[in-house]
Amino acid sequence: MAQLGPTGVSADALRVTDGRTGKNYELPIVDGAIRALDLRQIKVADDDFGLMAYDPAFQNTASCQSAITFIDGDRGILRYRGYPIQELAGTKSFLEVSYLLQNGELPSAEQAQAWNAEIINHTFIHENIKRFIDGFHHDAHPMGILVSTVAALSTFYPEAKQIRDPAIRHRQIVRLIAKMPTLAAFAYRHAMGLYYAYPDDDLSYVGNFLNMMWRATQLKYQPNPVLEHALDTLLVLHADHEQNCSTSTMRLVGSSEADPYSAMAAACAALYGPLHGGANEQVLRMLQTIGRAEDIPDYIRRVKAGELRLMGFGHRVYKNFDPRAQLIKQIANEVFEVTGPSPLLDIALEVERIALEDEYFISHKLYPNVDFYSGIIYLAMGIPMEMFPVLFAIGRTPGWLAHWEESLLDPDQKIGRPRQLYLGEPERHVRA
Ligand code: SDX
């Protein structure tokens, strides 16, 4: 017998009265939510479709149940499989965190070694993909190349369509995590007119990425360990973020049982948008536009007038602070020890100081997000702005794939197909 609440209604239900009919309904509350389908029983007539919930941009809609990442936007909490991001960033490698997201537990030393070897063994891409990349214009945006080459990978691994086979799923997950840095570096090398520096399996996951980005005439590239660790930590901080735009896209495309390469190409495309993963590149362009500290007040004035957005500020979920932004700020200091100070950092720090004291940003709950400082670090490492969202995509790959597989295995899930409120023309007829 369900426990009764103060009004005599069962404590784990929502009681509603339909004003149109006077009828009462009890909608069960489970895990802090009602099932939207339970609204459909609320009708004005037997042939009525029933009520729907209207929620543009899904601002208050749980599209799934998930055990991967937990965010508390008001308290600035971010946990991967229950571990606070502060305990993972800087102490666990990106590949260890990728294993955690995928499998639900941190790997043992043996599991980490086997996982690392498996990934490193799949870093090469088919030679034809090089020719595919060669077909792009010299100034093609690397995100456009990445979206295309991730989709192209689906044509090289037709077995990936067998999404219900665990071993085949695992192999594609390994291939995608392994090949993203190679696709990213090759896109950069194409833009620079440089030869494609092949993967070096003696290096770490991030060391190998830096090798493929920067190797010149040296036979063996030796990554700077401080920059290698900083970049690995940045990838950890980007690894997952529950139902963000690109991850929701991965889940939705995956729900049609498309292969994971096609689903991830769609996720990359969603990430490319300047309101999402493209923001880190836009932050740098904004800081360069501002140019001097004395010009910040005028830029802030234009933002408050609604002319511009302060890129790298604000978040749909975090309304106090983005814990990742705080951790990235700490990494900046380590990197600048090696690369030298960045004049843009001074401007960014001043923008943050002014914004955090300004009533507009306080009342709108706008704080620096993950994108505000990451670009300054990448630039200091010599990575061009266009590559910033590409780095975000490398980092988010394990998160996308973990959600893709979780969704496929969720008995509650089926092909995603939202409804709409039709406000168009009633039936009408073409005049003879
Ligand atoms: C990421 O979802 C995720 O988890 C994303 C992400 C991840 O890890 O996957 O965290 C990564 O995408 C971080 C966000 C990067 N984007 C930016 O930095 C772009 C700038 N920020 C925004 O455009 C905006 O803040 C969003 C897109 C991040 C969030 O937008 P919301 O929640 O839809 O809020 P909104 O656009 O409805 O804005 C609410 C109000 C508006 O003012 P009013 O019309 O109510 O007066 O806040 C204002 C907006 O104008 N506002 C801003 C602002 N962001 C919101 N005003 C100035 N500058 C901004 N950056």
CSV table of C-alpha atoms and ligand atoms in Angstrom, one decimal:
chain,number,residue,atom,x,y,z
A,1,MET,CA,0.0,0.0,0.0
A,2,ALA,CA,1.6,3.3,-1.1
A,3,GLN,CA,2.4,5.7,1.8
A,4,LEU,CA,-0.1,8.6,2.0
A,5,GLY,CA,1.1,12.2,1.9
A,6,PRO,CA,-0.4,15.1,3.9
A,7,THR,CA,-3.4,15.5,1.6
A,8,GLY,CA,-4.3,11.9,1.7
A,9,VAL,CA,-2.8,11.3,-1.8
A,10,SER,CA,-0.2,8.6,-2.2
A,11,ALA,CA,3.2,10.3,-1.3
A,12,ASP,CA,4.9,9.2,-4.5
A,13,ALA,CA,2.3,10.6,-6.9
A,14,LEU,CA,1.3,13.9,-8.4
A,15,ARG,CA,-2.4,14.6,-8.1
A,16,VAL,CA,-3.8,16.8,-10.9
A,17,THR,CA,-7.3,18.1,-11.7
A,18,ASP,CA,-8.1,18.8,-15.3
A,19,GLY,CA,-10.0,22.1,-15.2
A,20,ARG,CA,-11.7,21.2,-18.5
A,21,THR,CA,-13.4,18.1,-17.1
A,22,GLY,CA,-13.1,18.3,-13.3
A,23,LYS,CA,-11.4,14.9,-13.4
A,24,ASN,CA,-8.6,14.0,-10.9
A,25,TYR,CA,-5.5,12.0,-11.9
A,26,GLU,CA,-2.6,10.6,-9.9
A,27,LEU,CA,0.6,10.5,-11.8
A,28,PRO,CA,3.3,8.3,-10.1
A,29,ILE,CA,6.6,10.1,-9.2
A,30,VAL,CA,9.6,7.9,-9.8
A,31,ASP,CA,13.2,9.2,-9.4
A,32,GLY,CA,11.9,12.8,-9.1
A,33,ALA,CA,10.0,12.6,-12.4
A,34,ILE,CA,6.6,11.7,-13.9
A,35,ARG,CA,6.5,9.7,-17.1
A,36,ALA,CA,5.4,12.1,-19.8
A,37,LEU,CA,3.3,9.2,-21.3
A,38,ASP,CA,1.1,9.3,-18.2
A,39,LEU,CA,-0.2,12.7,-19.3
A,40,ARG,CA,-1.8,11.1,-22.3
A,41,GLN,CA,-4.7,9.7,-20.1
A,42,ILE,CA,-5.8,13.3,-19.4
A,43,LYS,CA,-8.4,13.8,-22.1
A,44,VAL,CA,-11.5,15.8,-22.8
A,45,ALA,CA,-13.1,13.0,-24.8
A,46,ASP,CA,-12.4,9.4,-25.6
A,47,ASP,CA,-11.1,10.1,-29.0
A,48,ASP,CA,-8.8,12.9,-27.7
A,49,PHE,CA,-5.1,12.3,-28.2
A,50,GLY,CA,-4.5,13.3,-24.5
A,51,LEU,CA,-2.1,15.8,-23.0
A,52,MET,CA,1.6,16.3,-24.0
A,53,ALA,CA,4.4,18.3,-22.3
A,54,TYR,CA,5.7,21.1,-24.4
A,55,ASP,CA,9.4,21.6,-23.7
A,56,PRO,CA,11.4,23.4,-26.5
A,57,ALA,CA,15.2,22.7,-26.2
A,58,PHE,CA,14.3,20.0,-23.6
A,59,GLN,CA,15.0,22.4,-20.7
A,60,ASN,CA,13.0,20.2,-18.3
A,61,THR,CA,12.9,16.9,-20.0
A,62,ALA,CA,14.8,13.7,-18.9
A,63,SER,CA,15.3,11.9,-22.2
A,64,CYS,CA,16.9,8.9,-20.5
A,65,GLN,CA,18.1,7.2,-17.4
A,66,SER,CA,21.9,7.2,-17.1
A,67,ALA,CA,24.6,6.0,-14.6
A,68,ILE,CA,27.5,7.6,-16.4
A,69,THR,CA,27.8,11.3,-15.2
A,70,PHE,CA,26.1,13.3,-12.5
A,71,ILE,CA,26.0,17.1,-12.6
A,72,ASP,CA,24.5,19.4,-9.9
A,73,GLY,CA,24.4,22.8,-11.5
A,74,ASP,CA,23.6,24.8,-8.4
A,75,ARG,CA,26.4,23.2,-6.4
A,76,GLY,CA,28.9,23.0,-9.2
A,77,ILE,CA,29.2,19.3,-8.9
A,78,LEU,CA,30.5,17.0,-11.7
A,79,ARG,CA,31.1,13.3,-11.2
A,80,TYR,CA,32.1,10.6,-13.6
A,81,ARG,CA,30.6,7.3,-12.4
A,82,GLY,CA,30.4,8.8,-8.9
A,83,TYR,CA,34.0,10.1,-8.8
A,84,PRO,CA,34.3,13.9,-8.3
A,85,ILE,CA,36.0,15.5,-11.3
A,86,GLN,CA,38.5,17.1,-8.9
A,87,GLU,CA,39.8,13.7,-7.9
A,88,LEU,CA,40.2,12.4,-11.4
A,89,ALA,CA,41.7,15.5,-13.2
A,90,GLY,CA,45.4,15.4,-13.0
A,91,THR,CA,45.6,12.1,-11.2
A,92,LYS,CA,43.9,9.6,-13.6
A,93,SER,CA,45.0,9.6,-17.3
A,94,PHE,CA,42.5,10.3,-20.1
A,95,LEU,CA,42.6,6.6,-21.1
A,96,GLU,CA,41.9,5.5,-17.5
A,97,VAL,CA,39.0,7.9,-17.4
A,98,SER,CA,37.8,6.6,-20.8
A,99,TYR,CA,37.9,3.1,-19.4
A,100,LEU,CA,35.9,4.3,-16.3
A,101,LEU,CA,33.2,6.0,-18.5
A,102,GLN,CA,32.9,2.9,-20.6
A,103,ASN,CA,33.0,0.2,-18.0
A,104,GLY,CA,31.8,1.9,-14.8
A,105,GLU,CA,34.9,1.2,-12.8
A,106,LEU,CA,38.5,2.5,-12.8
A,107,PRO,CA,40.8,0.0,-14.4
A,108,SER,CA,43.3,-2.1,-12.3
A,109,ALA,CA,46.9,-1.7,-13.3
A,110,GLU,CA,46.7,-4.8,-15.5
A,111,GLN,CA,43.4,-3.6,-17.1
A,112,ALA,CA,44.8,-0.2,-17.7
A,113,GLN,CA,47.9,-1.7,-19.4
A,114,ALA,CA,45.7,-3.9,-21.6
A,115,TRP,CA,43.4,-1.0,-22.5
A,116,ASN,CA,46.3,1.3,-23.3
A,117,ALA,CA,47.9,-1.3,-25.5
A,118,GLU,CA,44.5,-2.0,-27.3
A,119,ILE,CA,44.0,1.7,-28.0
A,120,ILE,CA,47.6,2.4,-29.1
A,121,ASN,CA,47.3,-0.6,-31.5
A,122,HIS,CA,44.5,1.1,-33.4
A,123,THR,CA,45.9,4.6,-34.0
A,124,PHE,CA,46.6,4.2,-37.7
A,125,ILE,CA,43.9,5.1,-40.3
A,126,HIS,CA,43.4,3.6,-43.7
A,127,GLU,CA,45.7,5.3,-46.3
A,128,ASN,CA,42.6,6.2,-48.4
A,129,ILE,CA,41.5,8.5,-45.6
A,130,LYS,CA,44.7,10.5,-46.2
A,131,ARG,CA,43.6,11.0,-49.8
A,132,PHE,CA,40.1,11.9,-48.6
A,133,ILE,CA,41.7,14.6,-46.4
A,134,ASP,CA,43.9,15.8,-49.3
A,135,GLY,CA,40.7,16.6,-51.2
A,136,PHE,CA,39.8,19.4,-48.8
A,137,HIS,CA,40.6,23.0,-49.6
A,138,HIS,CA,43.8,24.3,-47.9
A,139,ASP,CA,41.8,26.4,-45.5
A,140,ALA,CA,39.0,23.9,-44.7
A,141,HIS,CA,38.0,24.2,-41.0
A,142,PRO,CA,39.4,21.1,-39.3
A,143,MET,CA,36.0,20.4,-37.7
A,144,GLY,CA,34.5,20.1,-41.2
A,145,ILE,CA,37.3,17.6,-42.0
A,146,LEU,CA,36.7,15.8,-38.7
A,147,VAL,CA,33.0,15.4,-39.1
A,148,SER,CA,33.6,14.1,-42.6
A,149,THR,CA,36.4,11.7,-41.8
A,150,VAL,CA,34.6,10.2,-38.8
A,151,ALA,CA,31.6,9.5,-41.0
A,152,ALA,CA,34.0,8.1,-43.7
A,153,LEU,CA,35.4,5.6,-41.1
A,154,SER,CA,31.9,3.9,-41.3
A,155,THR,CA,32.7,2.9,-44.9
A,156,PHE,CA,35.9,1.1,-43.8
A,157,TYR,CA,34.3,-0.9,-41.0
A,158,PRO,CA,31.0,-2.2,-42.3
A,159,GLU,CA,30.9,-4.7,-39.5
A,160,ALA,CA,30.1,-1.7,-37.2
A,161,LYS,CA,26.5,-1.9,-38.3
A,162,GLN,CA,26.1,-5.0,-36.1
A,163,ILE,CA,25.5,-2.8,-33.1
A,164,ARG,CA,23.9,-5.6,-31.1
A,165,ASP,CA,27.2,-7.6,-31.0
A,166,PRO,CA,29.2,-6.7,-27.9
A,167,ALA,CA,32.6,-7.7,-29.3
A,168,ILE,CA,32.0,-5.7,-32.5
A,169,ARG,CA,30.7,-2.7,-30.4
A,170,HIS,CA,33.9,-2.8,-28.3
A,171,ARG,CA,36.1,-2.9,-31.3
A,172,GLN,CA,34.5,0.2,-32.8
A,173,ILE,CA,34.7,2.0,-29.5
A,174,VAL,CA,38.4,1.2,-29.3
A,175,ARG,CA,39.0,2.3,-32.9
A,176,LEU,CA,37.2,5.6,-32.5
A,177,ILE,CA,39.0,6.6,-29.2
A,178,ALA,CA,42.3,5.5,-30.9
A,179,LYS,CA,41.8,7.2,-34.2
A,180,MET,CA,40.4,10.6,-33.2
A,181,PRO,CA,43.8,12.1,-32.4
A,182,THR,CA,45.1,10.8,-35.8
A,183,LEU,CA,42.2,12.3,-37.7
A,184,ALA,CA,42.6,15.5,-35.8
A,185,ALA,CA,46.4,15.8,-36.4
A,186,PHE,CA,46.1,14.9,-40.0
A,187,ALA,CA,43.5,17.6,-40.5
A,188,TYR,CA,45.9,20.1,-39.0
A,189,ARG,CA,48.9,18.8,-41.1
A,190,HIS,CA,46.7,19.1,-44.2
A,191,ALA,CA,46.0,22.8,-43.4
A,192,MET,CA,49.7,23.4,-42.7
A,193,GLY,CA,50.7,21.7,-46.0
A,194,LEU,CA,52.9,19.3,-43.9
A,195,TYR,CA,53.5,15.6,-44.4
A,196,TYR,CA,51.3,13.3,-42.3
A,197,ALA,CA,53.4,12.4,-39.2
A,198,TYR,CA,52.4,8.8,-38.5
A,199,PRO,CA,51.5,7.5,-34.9
A,200,ASP,CA,54.4,6.5,-32.7
A,201,ASP,CA,53.3,3.6,-30.5
A,202,ASP,CA,56.1,4.2,-28.1
A,203,LEU,CA,54.5,7.4,-26.9
A,204,SER,CA,51.4,8.0,-24.6
A,205,TYR,CA,48.0,8.7,-26.1
A,206,VAL,CA,48.5,12.5,-25.8
A,207,GLY,CA,52.3,12.3,-26.5
A,208,ASN,CA,51.4,10.6,-29.7
A,209,PHE,CA,48.9,13.3,-30.6
A,210,LEU,CA,51.6,15.9,-30.0
A,211,ASN,CA,54.0,13.8,-32.1
A,212,MET,CA,51.5,13.7,-35.0
A,213,MET,CA,50.9,17.5,-34.7
A,214,TRP,CA,54.4,18.8,-34.3
A,215,ARG,CA,57.0,16.3,-35.6
A,216,ALA,CA,59.3,17.9,-38.1
A,217,THR,CA,62.6,16.5,-39.2
A,218,GLN,CA,63.4,14.6,-36.0
A,219,LEU,CA,63.2,10.8,-36.3
A,220,LYS,CA,61.7,10.5,-32.8
A,221,TYR,CA,59.5,13.3,-31.4
A,222,GLN,CA,59.8,13.8,-27.6
A,223,PRO,CA,56.8,15.6,-26.2
A,224,ASN,CA,57.2,18.1,-23.4
A,225,PRO,CA,56.0,16.2,-20.3
A,226,VAL,CA,54.4,19.3,-18.7
A,227,LEU,CA,52.4,20.0,-21.9
A,228,GLU,CA,51.6,16.3,-22.3
A,229,HIS,CA,50.2,16.1,-18.8
A,230,ALA,CA,48.3,19.4,-19.1
A,231,LEU,CA,46.7,18.3,-22.4
A,232,ASP,CA,45.8,14.9,-20.9
A,233,THR,CA,44.1,16.6,-18.0
A,234,LEU,CA,42.2,18.9,-20.3
A,235,LEU,CA,40.9,15.8,-22.2
A,236,VAL,CA,39.8,14.3,-18.9
A,237,LEU,CA,37.9,17.5,-18.1
A,238,HIS,CA,36.1,17.3,-21.5
A,239,ALA,CA,35.4,13.5,-21.4
A,240,ASP,CA,31.7,13.7,-20.6
A,241,HIS,CA,28.9,16.0,-19.5
A,242,GLU,CA,25.7,14.0,-19.4
A,243,GLN,CA,22.9,15.0,-21.8
A,244,ASN,CA,24.6,18.0,-23.6
A,245,CYS,CA,23.6,18.8,-27.1
A,246,SER,CA,26.2,16.6,-28.8
A,247,THR,CA,25.7,13.6,-26.5
A,248,SER,CA,22.0,13.8,-26.9
A,249,THR,CA,22.6,13.9,-30.7
A,250,MET,CA,24.8,10.7,-30.4
A,251,ARG,CA,22.0,9.0,-28.5
A,252,LEU,CA,19.3,10.1,-30.9
A,253,VAL,CA,21.2,9.0,-34.1
A,254,GLY,CA,22.2,5.8,-32.3
A,255,SER,CA,18.6,5.1,-31.5
A,256,SER,CA,17.9,4.5,-35.2
A,257,GLU,CA,20.6,1.7,-35.0
A,258,ALA,CA,23.0,3.6,-37.2
A,259,ASP,CA,26.6,2.6,-36.8
A,260,PRO,CA,28.7,4.4,-34.1
A,261,TYR,CA,30.8,6.2,-36.7
A,262,SER,CA,27.7,7.8,-38.3
A,263,ALA,CA,26.3,8.6,-34.9
A,264,MET,CA,29.6,10.2,-33.8
A,265,ALA,CA,29.9,12.2,-36.9
A,266,ALA,CA,26.5,13.7,-36.0
A,267,ALA,CA,27.7,14.4,-32.5
A,268,CYS,CA,30.8,16.1,-33.8
A,269,ALA,CA,28.6,18.3,-36.0
A,270,ALA,CA,26.5,19.3,-33.0
A,271,LEU,CA,29.7,20.1,-31.0
A,272,TYR,CA,30.9,22.3,-33.8
A,273,GLY,CA,28.3,24.9,-33.1
A,274,PRO,CA,29.5,28.2,-31.4
A,275,LEU,CA,27.1,27.8,-28.6
A,276,HIS,CA,28.5,24.4,-27.7
A,277,GLY,CA,32.0,23.1,-28.4
A,278,GLY,CA,32.8,25.8,-30.9
A,279,ALA,CA,32.7,28.3,-28.0
A,280,ASN,CA,36.3,27.8,-27.1
A,281,GLU,CA,37.4,29.1,-30.5
A,282,GLN,CA,34.9,32.0,-30.2
A,283,VAL,CA,36.4,32.9,-26.8
A,284,LEU,CA,39.8,33.5,-28.4
A,285,ARG,CA,38.3,35.5,-31.2
A,286,MET,CA,36.4,37.6,-28.6
A,287,LEU,CA,39.6,38.2,-26.5
A,288,GLN,CA,41.5,39.2,-29.6
A,289,THR,CA,38.6,41.5,-30.6
A,290,ILE,CA,38.7,43.1,-27.2
A,291,GLY,CA,42.5,43.5,-27.7
A,292,ARG,CA,43.3,45.6,-24.6
A,293,ALA,CA,42.2,45.6,-21.0
A,294,GLU,CA,41.0,49.2,-21.3
A,295,ASP,CA,38.5,48.1,-24.0
A,296,ILE,CA,36.8,45.5,-21.8
A,297,PRO,CA,34.2,47.8,-20.3
A,298,ASP,CA,32.9,48.8,-23.7
A,299,TYR,CA,32.7,45.2,-24.8
A,300,ILE,CA,30.8,44.3,-21.6
A,301,ARG,CA,28.5,47.2,-22.2
A,302,ARG,CA,27.6,45.8,-25.7
A,303,VAL,CA,27.1,42.3,-24.2
A,304,LYS,CA,24.7,43.8,-21.6
A,305,ALA,CA,22.9,45.7,-24.4
A,306,GLY,CA,22.2,42.3,-26.0
A,307,GLU,CA,24.4,43.1,-29.0
A,308,LEU,CA,26.9,40.3,-28.2
A,309,ARG,CA,27.3,37.2,-26.1
A,310,LEU,CA,30.2,36.9,-23.7
A,311,MET,CA,31.6,33.7,-25.1
A,312,GLY,CA,32.8,31.1,-22.6
A,313,PHE,CA,30.3,32.4,-20.1
A,314,GLY,CA,27.0,30.9,-19.1
A,315,HIS,CA,25.7,27.3,-19.0
A,316,ARG,CA,22.3,25.6,-19.2
A,317,VAL,CA,23.0,23.6,-16.1
A,318,TYR,CA,25.8,25.3,-14.0
A,319,LYS,CA,24.3,28.4,-12.3
A,320,ASN,CA,27.1,29.1,-9.8
A,321,PHE,CA,30.3,27.9,-11.3
A,322,ASP,CA,31.6,25.3,-13.8
A,323,PRO,CA,34.0,23.2,-11.7
A,324,ARG,CA,35.9,22.4,-14.9
A,325,ALA,CA,36.7,26.1,-15.5
A,326,GLN,CA,38.2,26.4,-12.1
A,327,LEU,CA,40.5,23.3,-12.7
A,328,ILE,CA,41.4,24.5,-16.2
A,329,LYS,CA,42.5,27.9,-14.7
A,330,GLN,CA,45.0,25.9,-12.6
A,331,ILE,CA,46.4,24.1,-15.6
A,332,ALA,CA,47.0,27.4,-17.3
A,333,ASN,CA,49.6,28.3,-14.8
A,334,GLU,CA,51.5,25.0,-15.4
A,335,VAL,CA,51.5,25.5,-19.1
A,336,PHE,CA,52.6,29.1,-19.1
A,337,GLU,CA,55.6,28.1,-16.9
A,338,VAL,CA,56.7,26.2,-20.1
A,339,THR,CA,55.4,28.4,-22.9
A,340,GLY,CA,55.8,31.8,-21.3
A,341,PRO,CA,52.9,34.1,-20.3
A,342,SER,CA,50.0,34.8,-22.6
A,343,PRO,CA,48.8,38.4,-23.0
A,344,LEU,CA,45.3,37.0,-23.6
A,345,LEU,CA,45.3,35.5,-20.2
A,346,ASP,CA,45.5,38.9,-18.6
A,347,ILE,CA,42.6,40.1,-20.7
A,348,ALA,CA,40.6,36.9,-19.8
A,349,LEU,CA,41.3,37.3,-16.1
A,350,GLU,CA,40.2,41.0,-16.3
A,351,VAL,CA,37.0,40.0,-18.2
A,352,GLU,CA,36.2,37.4,-15.6
A,353,ARG,CA,36.9,39.9,-12.7
A,354,ILE,CA,34.6,42.6,-14.2
A,355,ALA,CA,31.9,40.2,-15.2
A,356,LEU,CA,31.7,38.4,-11.9
A,357,GLU,CA,31.2,41.8,-10.2
A,358,ASP,CA,28.5,43.0,-12.7
A,359,GLU,CA,24.8,42.7,-11.7
A,360,TYR,CA,23.8,41.6,-15.3
A,361,PHE,CA,26.0,38.5,-15.1
A,362,ILE,CA,25.2,37.8,-11.5
A,363,SER,CA,21.4,38.2,-12.1
A,364,HIS,CA,21.7,36.0,-15.2
A,365,LYS,CA,23.8,33.5,-13.3
A,366,LEU,CA,26.6,33.7,-15.9
A,367,TYR,CA,30.0,32.3,-14.9
A,368,PRO,CA,33.0,31.1,-16.9
A,369,ASN,CA,32.4,27.7,-18.3
A,370,VAL,CA,34.7,25.0,-19.6
A,371,ASP,CA,35.4,26.9,-22.8
A,372,PHE,CA,36.6,30.2,-21.2
A,373,TYR,CA,40.1,29.3,-20.3
A,374,SER,CA,40.8,26.2,-22.4
A,375,GLY,CA,41.5,28.1,-25.6
A,376,ILE,CA,44.1,30.3,-24.0
A,377,ILE,CA,46.0,27.2,-23.0
A,378,TYR,CA,45.7,25.5,-26.4
A,379,LEU,CA,47.0,28.8,-28.1
A,380,ALA,CA,49.9,28.9,-25.7
A,381,MET,CA,50.8,25.4,-26.7
A,382,GLY,CA,50.9,26.6,-30.3
A,383,ILE,CA,47.6,25.0,-31.3
A,384,PRO,CA,45.6,27.2,-33.7
A,385,MET,CA,42.1,28.4,-32.8
A,386,GLU,CA,40.4,26.3,-35.5
A,387,MET,CA,41.7,23.2,-33.7
A,388,PHE,CA,40.1,24.0,-30.3
A,389,PRO,CA,36.7,22.3,-31.0
A,390,VAL,CA,38.6,19.4,-32.5
A,391,LEU,CA,40.4,18.9,-29.2
A,392,PHE,CA,37.1,19.1,-27.5
A,393,ALA,CA,35.8,16.3,-29.7
A,394,ILE,CA,38.8,14.1,-28.9
A,395,GLY,CA,38.1,14.6,-25.2
A,396,ARG,CA,34.3,14.0,-25.5
A,397,THR,CA,34.7,10.8,-27.6
A,398,PRO,CA,34.6,8.4,-24.7
A,399,GLY,CA,31.6,10.1,-23.2
A,400,TRP,CA,29.7,10.0,-26.5
A,401,LEU,CA,30.5,6.3,-26.9
A,402,ALA,CA,29.6,5.4,-23.3
A,403,HIS,CA,26.2,7.1,-23.7
A,404,TRP,CA,25.7,5.5,-27.1
A,405,GLU,CA,26.2,2.0,-25.7
A,406,GLU,CA,24.2,2.7,-22.5
A,407,SER,CA,21.3,3.9,-24.6
A,408,LEU,CA,21.5,0.8,-26.9
A,409,LEU,CA,21.4,-1.5,-23.8
A,410,ASP,CA,18.6,0.4,-22.1
A,411,PRO,CA,15.3,-1.6,-22.3
A,412,ASP,CA,13.4,1.7,-21.9
A,413,GLN,CA,14.8,3.1,-25.1
A,414,LYS,CA,13.6,2.8,-28.7
A,415,ILE,CA,14.0,5.0,-31.8
A,416,GLY,CA,13.7,8.6,-30.6
A,417,ARG,CA,10.8,10.5,-32.2
A,418,PRO,CA,9.6,13.6,-30.4
A,419,ARG,CA,6.0,14.9,-30.9
A,420,GLN,CA,5.0,18.5,-31.9
A,421,LEU,CA,2.3,21.0,-31.2
A,422,TYR,CA,0.9,21.7,-34.7
A,423,LEU,CA,-0.1,25.3,-35.1
A,424,GLY,CA,-0.2,25.4,-38.9
A,425,GLU,CA,-3.1,25.6,-41.3
A,426,PRO,CA,-6.2,23.5,-40.8
A,427,GLU,CA,-7.1,21.2,-43.7
A,428,ARG,CA,-7.7,23.1,-46.9
A,429,HIS,CA,-8.1,22.0,-50.5
A,430,VAL,CA,-6.3,22.9,-53.7
A,431,ARG,CA,-8.8,24.9,-55.8
A,432,ALA,CA,-9.6,23.0,-59.0
B,1,SDX,C1,29.4,23.9,-23.6
B,1,SDX,O1,25.4,21.4,-22.1
B,1,SDX,C2,26.7,21.2,-21.8
B,1,SDX,O2,27.0,20.5,-20.9
B,1,SDX,C3,27.6,21.9,-22.7
B,1,SDX,C4,29.1,21.8,-22.3
B,1,SDX,C5,29.6,20.4,-22.3
B,1,SDX,O3,30.6,20.0,-21.6
B,1,SDX,O4,29.1,19.6,-23.2
B,1,SDX,O5,29.3,22.3,-20.9
B,1,SDX,C6,30.0,22.6,-23.2
B,1,SDX,O6,28.8,24.0,-24.6
B,1,SDX,C7,29.6,25.1,-22.7
B,1,SDX,C8,28.9,26.3,-23.2
B,1,SDX,C9,29.8,27.0,-24.3
B,1,SDX,N1,29.0,28.1,-24.9
B,1,SDX,C10,29.3,29.4,-24.7
B,1,SDX,O7,30.2,29.7,-23.9
B,1,SDX,C11,28.5,30.3,-25.6
B,1,SDX,C12,28.0,31.5,-24.7
B,1,SDX,N2,27.0,31.0,-23.8
B,1,SDX,C13,25.7,30.9,-24.2
B,1,SDX,O8,25.3,31.2,-25.4
B,1,SDX,C14,24.7,30.3,-23.2
B,1,SDX,O9,25.1,30.7,-21.9
B,1,SDX,C15,24.6,28.8,-23.3
B,1,SDX,C16,24.3,28.4,-24.7
B,1,SDX,C17,25.8,28.1,-22.8
B,1,SDX,C18,23.4,28.4,-22.4
B,1,SDX,O10,22.3,29.0,-22.9
B,1,SDX,P1,20.8,28.8,-22.2
B,1,SDX,O11,20.9,28.0,-21.0
B,1,SDX,O12,19.9,28.4,-23.3
B,1,SDX,O13,20.5,30.3,-21.8
B,1,SDX,P2,19.8,31.3,-22.7
B,1,SDX,O14,20.5,31.4,-24.0
B,1,SDX,O15,18.3,31.1,-22.7
B,1,SDX,O16,20.2,32.7,-22.0
B,1,SDX,C19,19.5,33.0,-20.8
B,1,SDX,C20,19.7,34.5,-20.6
B,1,SDX,C21,19.4,35.3,-21.8
B,1,SDX,O17,19.1,36.7,-21.4
B,1,SDX,P3,17.5,37.1,-21.4
B,1,SDX,O18,17.1,37.0,-22.9
B,1,SDX,O19,16.8,36.2,-20.5
B,1,SDX,O20,17.6,38.5,-20.9
B,1,SDX,O21,21.1,34.7,-20.3
B,1,SDX,C22,21.7,35.5,-21.4
B,1,SDX,C23,20.7,35.4,-22.5
B,1,SDX,O22,20.8,36.6,-23.4
B,1,SDX,N3,22.9,34.9,-21.7
B,1,SDX,C24,24.0,35.5,-22.0
B,1,SDX,C25,25.0,34.6,-22.2
B,1,SDX,N4,24.5,33.3,-22.0
B,1,SDX,C26,23.2,33.5,-21.7
B,1,SDX,N5,24.3,36.9,-22.1
B,1,SDX,C27,25.5,37.2,-22.5
B,1,SDX,N6,26.6,36.3,-22.7
B,1,SDX,C28,26.3,35.0,-22.5
B,1,SDX,N7,27.3,34.1,-22.7
